[in-house]
XYZ file of C-alpha atoms in Angstrom:
498
model
C 137.301 138.340 64.236
C 135.614 139.474 67.148
C 136.462 143.126 65.594
C 135.662 142.249 61.997
C 132.303 140.517 63.282
C 130.930 143.618 65.064
C 131.349 145.567 61.902
C 129.903 143.620 59.941
C 127.025 143.343 62.280
C 126.424 146.874 61.747
C 125.495 147.238 57.951
C 121.881 146.789 57.610
C 122.298 143.073 56.146
C 119.227 142.144 54.697
C 120.116 138.452 53.821
C 119.407 135.073 55.062
C 121.796 133.125 54.042
C 124.890 136.207 54.765
C 123.179 136.694 57.892
C 123.737 132.614 59.284
C 127.161 132.130 57.858
C 127.382 135.555 60.062
C 126.130 133.916 63.240
C 127.923 130.864 62.136
C 131.136 133.260 62.358
C 130.013 133.789 66.599
C 129.391 130.841 67.284
C 132.595 129.928 66.262
C 134.100 132.869 67.882
C 132.523 132.058 71.545
C 133.882 128.891 71.661
C 137.221 130.303 72.201
C 135.683 131.235 75.938
C 134.664 127.182 76.373
C 138.739 126.929 76.804
C 139.565 130.098 78.413
C 136.477 131.591 80.218
C 138.437 134.712 80.960
C 138.743 135.113 76.722
C 135.404 136.622 77.712
C 135.983 140.288 79.325
C 139.422 139.958 78.028
C 138.210 140.368 73.729
C 135.038 142.208 75.445
C 132.673 139.410 73.435
C 129.633 141.046 75.249
C 129.578 143.632 72.142
C 130.134 141.575 69.945
C 126.938 139.653 71.393
C 125.088 142.973 72.330
C 125.389 143.889 68.353
C 123.628 140.720 67.167
C 121.262 141.330 69.194
C 120.723 144.926 68.016
C 121.315 143.586 64.535
C 118.298 141.782 63.568
C 115.915 144.677 63.898
C 116.832 144.751 60.462
C 114.656 141.972 59.169
C 111.510 142.227 58.711
C 110.318 139.366 59.868
C 108.814 138.893 63.250
C 109.350 134.847 63.592
C 112.817 134.876 61.702
C 113.596 137.719 64.225
C 113.086 135.379 66.844
C 114.553 132.726 64.735
C 117.570 134.291 64.653
C 117.994 135.515 67.905
C 116.981 131.994 69.352
C 119.805 130.053 67.381
C 121.559 132.541 69.067
C 120.846 131.510 72.217
C 121.492 128.605 71.830
C 124.771 129.551 71.570
C 125.115 131.124 74.777
C 123.526 129.043 76.340
C 126.004 125.523 74.576
C 129.113 128.007 75.874
C 128.937 130.080 79.219
C 125.865 127.078 81.216
C 127.502 124.344 79.508
C 127.725 122.780 82.993
C 126.198 124.477 86.335
C 127.803 126.541 88.233
C 127.224 128.841 91.529
C 129.436 132.215 89.934
C 126.819 133.786 87.668
C 128.684 134.811 84.523
C 127.746 138.436 82.883
C 126.965 137.425 80.152
C 123.692 136.511 81.905
C 122.152 139.977 81.655
C 122.646 139.689 77.238
C 119.968 135.926 77.442
C 117.669 137.891 79.249
C 118.224 140.076 76.835
C 117.719 138.063 73.438
C 114.903 135.627 75.546
C 113.620 139.191 75.519
C 113.242 140.438 72.549
C 112.851 136.999 71.210
C 109.050 136.280 73.616
C 108.462 139.968 71.823
C 108.921 138.872 68.466
C 106.778 135.876 69.446
C 103.435 136.728 71.967
C 102.453 139.923 68.890
C 102.066 136.297 66.754
C 100.269 134.115 69.045
C 97.714 133.113 67.139
C 99.880 132.137 63.978
C 101.086 128.859 64.149
C 104.319 128.749 63.117
C 105.112 131.951 66.052
C 103.297 129.277 67.876
C 105.079 126.334 68.104
C 108.241 128.182 67.552
C 107.366 129.708 70.935
C 106.848 126.865 72.656
C 109.843 125.596 71.538
C 112.215 128.291 72.519
C 110.592 127.479 76.815
C 110.660 123.792 75.331
C 114.615 123.473 74.945
C 115.232 126.778 77.838
C 113.336 123.643 80.027
C 115.174 121.097 79.760
C 118.746 121.495 79.552
C 120.837 121.037 82.270
C 121.002 124.126 84.270
C 119.802 126.212 87.267
C 116.502 126.227 88.040
C 116.779 129.336 89.004
C 117.557 130.842 85.184
C 115.181 128.707 83.951
C 112.180 130.302 85.942
C 114.090 134.188 85.233
C 113.472 133.129 81.800
C 110.192 131.868 82.075
C 109.190 134.643 84.198
C 110.743 137.092 81.032
C 107.854 135.842 78.829
C 104.513 135.955 81.419
C 106.162 139.318 82.535
C 105.258 140.377 78.790
C 101.751 139.369 79.126
C 101.132 141.349 82.501
C 102.546 139.060 84.740
C 101.904 135.516 86.799
C 102.511 131.578 85.970
C 98.301 131.916 85.073
C 98.747 134.729 82.722
C 101.517 133.059 81.624
C 99.560 129.144 81.309
C 96.799 131.495 79.614
C 98.377 132.737 77.104
C 99.706 129.077 75.594
C 96.379 127.639 75.673
C 94.802 128.356 72.922
C 91.506 127.871 72.156
C 92.323 126.859 68.689
C 95.585 125.351 68.808
C 94.513 123.136 71.686
C 92.524 121.207 68.791
C 95.666 119.957 67.140
C 96.461 117.322 69.107
C 100.698 117.933 68.342
C 100.366 121.105 69.702
C 97.960 120.006 72.419
C 100.821 117.327 73.794
C 103.096 120.734 73.103
C 101.368 122.470 75.447
C 101.426 120.719 77.771
C 105.451 118.896 77.386
C 106.086 122.764 78.334
C 103.625 122.811 81.082
C 104.187 120.176 82.727
C 107.770 121.481 82.968
C 107.438 125.685 83.807
C 104.712 124.345 86.820
C 107.381 121.459 88.154
C 110.038 123.153 87.855
C 107.818 126.016 89.829
C 106.687 123.805 92.540
C 110.219 122.113 92.716
C 112.104 124.674 94.507
C 110.069 124.620 97.365
C 111.139 121.166 97.559
C 113.575 119.341 100.471
C 115.356 117.699 98.189
C 117.309 119.211 95.874
C 118.599 116.634 93.769
C 118.009 115.543 89.650
C 116.727 112.019 90.886
C 114.055 113.547 92.970
C 113.153 115.902 90.314
C 112.862 113.270 87.902
C 110.073 111.950 90.671
C 108.721 114.818 91.117
C 108.478 115.640 87.622
C 106.089 112.246 87.022
C 102.866 113.422 89.974
C 103.350 117.070 88.185
C 102.810 114.945 84.446
C 99.953 112.850 85.255
C 98.009 115.620 87.107
C 98.413 117.470 83.815
C 98.341 115.355 81.475
C 94.833 114.637 83.085
C 93.192 117.228 82.463
C 91.452 118.885 79.981
C 92.901 122.527 79.352
C 90.416 123.430 76.396
C 87.284 123.046 79.176
C 89.676 124.885 81.568
C 91.108 127.724 79.587
C 86.916 128.522 78.409
C 86.026 127.657 82.273
C 89.101 130.507 82.279
C 90.325 128.463 85.158
C 87.833 129.569 87.903
C 86.480 126.662 89.605
C 83.542 127.764 89.689
C 82.778 127.426 86.484
C 84.257 124.749 85.083
C 81.067 122.387 83.806
C 79.738 119.806 86.544
C 80.101 116.631 84.909
C 83.955 117.393 83.970
C 84.618 118.171 87.530
C 87.569 115.970 87.844
C 90.603 116.320 91.203
C 93.413 117.247 88.245
C 91.569 119.775 87.496
C 90.959 121.131 90.964
C 95.413 121.253 91.672
C 95.809 122.461 87.814
C 93.742 125.760 88.592
C 94.462 125.931 92.366
C 98.355 125.966 91.989
C 98.648 128.330 89.115
C 97.024 131.275 91.636
C 99.139 129.598 94.273
C 102.714 130.427 92.991
C 101.148 133.174 91.558
C 100.558 134.163 96.366
C 104.359 132.467 96.061
C 106.192 134.916 93.843
C 104.274 137.910 95.774
C 101.832 138.449 93.332
C 99.482 140.992 95.252
C 95.528 143.275 95.284
C 91.830 143.340 96.314
C 91.131 141.312 93.278
C 93.383 138.945 93.244
C 93.313 138.065 96.857
C 89.453 137.558 96.314
C 89.821 135.027 93.710
C 91.744 133.226 95.737
C 89.775 133.024 98.008
C 86.873 132.464 96.329
C 89.197 129.784 93.885
C 90.049 128.226 97.341
C 86.077 127.709 99.364
C 85.262 126.196 95.905
C 88.160 123.355 96.357
C 87.464 122.407 99.050
C 83.575 122.230 99.022
C 83.745 120.249 96.009
C 86.917 118.484 96.803
C 84.969 117.397 100.176
C 81.344 116.296 98.456
C 83.685 114.717 95.549
C 85.360 112.573 98.678
C 88.759 113.466 96.789
C 92.903 113.849 98.233
C 94.578 115.955 97.789
C 98.001 114.671 96.279
C 100.588 114.796 98.522
C 103.109 116.736 96.489
C 100.507 119.899 97.013
C 99.340 119.408 101.214
C 102.100 121.828 101.876
C 100.826 125.138 98.986
C 96.788 123.902 100.360
C 97.978 124.170 103.344
C 99.781 127.600 103.393
C 96.627 128.902 101.014
C 94.261 127.472 104.106
C 96.331 129.245 106.692
C 96.483 132.466 104.556
C 92.632 132.785 104.325
C 90.643 130.298 106.041
C 90.215 132.475 109.285
C 88.215 135.485 106.817
C 84.845 135.628 107.407
C 83.690 134.609 103.948
C 86.491 131.714 103.791
C 84.195 130.683 107.711
C 80.655 131.771 106.171
C 80.935 130.097 102.496
C 82.904 126.394 104.485
C 79.548 125.269 106.739
C 82.261 122.256 108.974
C 85.469 123.622 107.915
C 87.859 121.720 110.298
C 85.842 118.417 109.730
C 85.999 119.412 105.460
C 90.021 120.412 105.981
C 89.942 116.908 108.607
C 89.339 114.828 105.694
C 90.830 116.648 102.441
C 94.197 116.435 104.240
C 93.149 113.608 106.136
C 96.658 110.571 105.703
C 98.765 113.584 104.562
C 100.624 114.724 108.064
C 100.714 110.442 109.224
C 102.294 110.286 105.749
C 105.300 112.729 106.796
C 105.564 111.353 110.566
C 105.432 107.638 109.215
C 108.896 108.309 108.167
C 109.730 110.825 110.389
C 109.854 114.014 108.245
C 108.413 116.668 110.371
C 111.497 118.265 109.547
C 110.720 118.174 106.082
C 107.088 118.607 104.822
C 107.329 122.007 103.739
C 109.974 121.453 102.067
C 111.701 125.271 100.973
C 107.926 126.652 101.366
C 109.348 129.927 103.720
C 107.632 130.029 106.992
C 104.627 132.994 107.566
C 103.136 133.413 111.084
C 99.604 132.653 109.871
C 100.153 129.288 108.899
C 102.037 128.313 112.148
C 99.267 130.333 113.828
C 96.981 128.170 111.289
C 98.890 124.898 112.472
C 98.234 125.360 116.621
C 94.792 125.594 115.801
C 94.857 121.268 114.337
C 97.408 119.646 116.911
C 95.755 116.496 116.546
C 96.152 116.440 113.206
C 99.708 117.641 112.889
C 101.649 116.943 116.089
C 103.641 119.452 118.340
C 106.710 118.570 117.462
C 105.967 119.986 113.379
C 104.496 122.806 114.616
C 108.316 123.184 116.907
C 110.201 122.539 113.369
C 107.918 125.759 111.830
C 108.292 127.942 114.591
C 112.577 126.740 115.325
C 112.799 127.631 111.325
C 110.889 131.004 111.122
C 113.739 132.491 113.768
C 116.330 130.889 111.176
C 115.210 132.820 108.751
C 116.544 136.591 109.896
C 117.451 138.348 113.053
C 115.183 141.028 114.008
C 116.451 143.574 116.562
C 114.687 144.819 119.455
C 113.855 148.340 117.728
C 112.156 146.328 114.513
C 108.458 147.058 116.644
C 106.776 145.543 113.840
C 108.392 141.884 112.972
C 109.154 142.168 117.150
C 105.400 142.567 117.175
C 104.066 140.198 115.155
C 106.577 137.084 116.590
C 106.530 138.024 120.325
C 102.209 137.093 119.722
C 102.980 134.822 118.107
C 105.704 132.856 119.986
C 104.726 131.303 124.080
C 107.466 131.709 126.596
C 108.092 128.415 127.285
C 108.294 127.304 123.016
C 111.567 130.284 123.182
C 113.104 129.104 126.103
C 113.107 125.976 124.722
C 114.745 126.995 121.964
C 117.131 129.063 123.056
C 117.912 124.816 125.109
C 117.935 123.312 122.435
C 120.859 122.443 120.278
C 119.442 122.006 117.319
C 118.415 125.541 116.697
C 121.240 128.490 114.376
C 122.517 131.057 116.350
C 119.926 133.268 114.600
C 117.534 131.251 116.117
C 118.732 131.409 119.531
C 119.374 134.998 119.363
C 115.427 136.131 117.808
C 114.932 133.784 120.889
C 116.257 136.388 123.147
C 115.634 139.195 122.137
C 111.223 138.353 122.100
C 112.308 136.744 125.996
C 113.565 140.388 126.788
C 110.386 141.663 126.168
C 108.693 138.738 128.545
C 108.149 138.825 132.406
C 109.770 135.960 133.023
C 108.823 133.427 136.350
C 108.365 130.575 137.854
C 110.417 127.207 135.962
C 111.286 129.293 132.696
C 112.978 131.370 134.614
C 114.474 129.127 136.681
C 116.255 127.444 133.502
C 117.357 131.064 132.504
C 119.420 131.609 135.501
C 119.807 127.854 136.071
C 121.771 128.660 132.252
C 123.593 131.626 132.752
C 124.826 130.132 136.045
C 126.146 126.915 134.142
C 127.519 129.239 130.990
C 129.703 131.602 133.700
C 131.474 128.716 135.262
C 132.322 126.869 132.079
C 135.836 127.386 130.659
C 134.197 125.977 127.372
C 131.714 128.071 126.503
C 131.139 130.010 124.211
C 130.310 134.014 124.511
C 127.459 133.324 122.455
C 125.410 130.664 124.263
C 125.631 132.923 127.120
C 125.078 135.846 126.143
C 121.750 134.748 124.634
C 120.589 133.841 128.405
C 120.759 136.707 129.615
C 120.002 139.018 126.620
C 116.811 136.330 127.340
C 116.430 137.777 131.457
C 117.240 140.757 130.495
C 113.421 142.317 131.060
C 112.898 140.163 134.019
C 116.164 141.764 135.985
C 113.896 144.315 137.985
C 111.534 143.068 138.997
C 113.577 139.187 140.531
C 113.160 138.148 143.946
C 116.188 138.631 146.583
C 117.202 135.701 146.311
C 117.400 135.355 142.484
C 118.723 138.390 141.850
C 121.798 138.055 144.298
C 122.559 134.596 143.100
C 121.951 136.164 139.276
C 124.636 139.027 140.388
C 126.924 135.790 141.543
C 126.854 134.218 137.791
C 127.625 137.472 135.461
C 130.910 138.569 137.842
C 132.590 135.371 137.232
C 132.687 135.860 133.422
C 135.693 136.831 132.019
C 135.196 140.676 130.203
C 138.879 140.921 128.261
C 137.826 137.899 125.641
C 134.143 139.590 125.416
C 133.623 142.043 122.934
C 132.390 145.774 123.137
C 128.253 144.058 122.507
C 129.025 141.730 125.461
C 130.540 144.248 127.759
C 127.813 147.169 127.222
C 125.257 144.197 127.916
C 127.017 142.925 131.008
C 127.042 146.479 132.387
C 123.400 147.303 131.640
C 122.171 144.188 133.074
C 124.263 144.038 136.289
C 122.934 148.078 136.591
C 119.383 146.902 136.249
C 120.082 144.326 138.875
C 122.194 146.825 140.916
C 118.767 149.144 141.061
C 116.537 147.179 141.491
C 118.787 146.467 144.882
C 117.695 149.845 146.266
C 114.583 149.787 148.491
C 112.264 152.317 148.038
C 111.649 154.558 150.314
């Protein structure tokens, strides 16, 4: 059957009725894969799907092509993505290709009402499905890339003035935008349960429903272009979210950053003078934006008394998290940046040492650094204090990666006083402990590596004594090399100068 269908698709069928029957047969063929997933590769079903996509080029009407490809895409989603799976199915490539062709047809006719409605239907059907968020957003990104890239350009595509004047279309646009923004923002929330997403969706929906899209579109989504009489918190937040999602997605450049900065400045001033408060689900994103740009000369020149204004518009946010013991989840899955750490350290009264420490811990847990990684090591070296690094090395909450990174950074410092005492004490304790893992003492030994030549005689002898009790037969090659190296440094330091 598959071979017959492939052959049929190679003929230039243009009769819609015939193509509809063929597509129904394709659906029946795809259904075989539900019962036996191995059939997809065994019967080379991908050839059939690819033939179905390519055959649409025989049609002349763009909307007809998009409609047929939409039906095919829905068949693929129904059959291969009926349940969420961690395994990436090979049909994803063809699914993305189908959506790419759909969007390519529809954006050329975006002023046409039928084409626009079909585009909204395609997006709504995709975003409402119970499939992985990453797949939904990857497909939405295909559409965004087709119009220049980024959430802001995507929203501008959907906010066409003539369509927004139609009440039904306006409602559909807001529904689609709510789903797009909710999925995009939910990736950075700490909880991933479906029930939590529904609650989160309600918050985003309220924001979008209170936004005048036509007015924002006329203002080109610029805060300073919004008429003063029509300003509201939801509109300011909506404009901020569009830019911040692009920033998180990696869009950069002088003009983009300048545009972000000026809108951030406008947002801070407007929200402060209107005595508004940032919605709690956007607090972490607002802080992230401030941490990136509030130190710039333009921001400091344009925002008078920034500390007072930021404290006012963010007041209650930190207390909300602390009051419920959520310091660990305040920033959710938002990537930790050096800028944010430094910014938080400048506002200790507002956010507290516990939150700052957890952010520091999260940063060191991201990926391993090595002594040869001078750029990243230098950046982290200037961010973390010796006391913080020793604390991370000692805490049970730190992962192996965090401890490794802390020890690498400490190896470049000259330890003294209490920190040196703690490190040496831990080395001696780990060396004597029978149940201590090599990873534990290795990190402590690495931490004192840079200080070894400058230790006093008593500490040096104590450290050598502790290291001599470590059983090398149970050590890896790297651990033995570290032991030999630090012992050599200690012994060389004991040679008196002539």
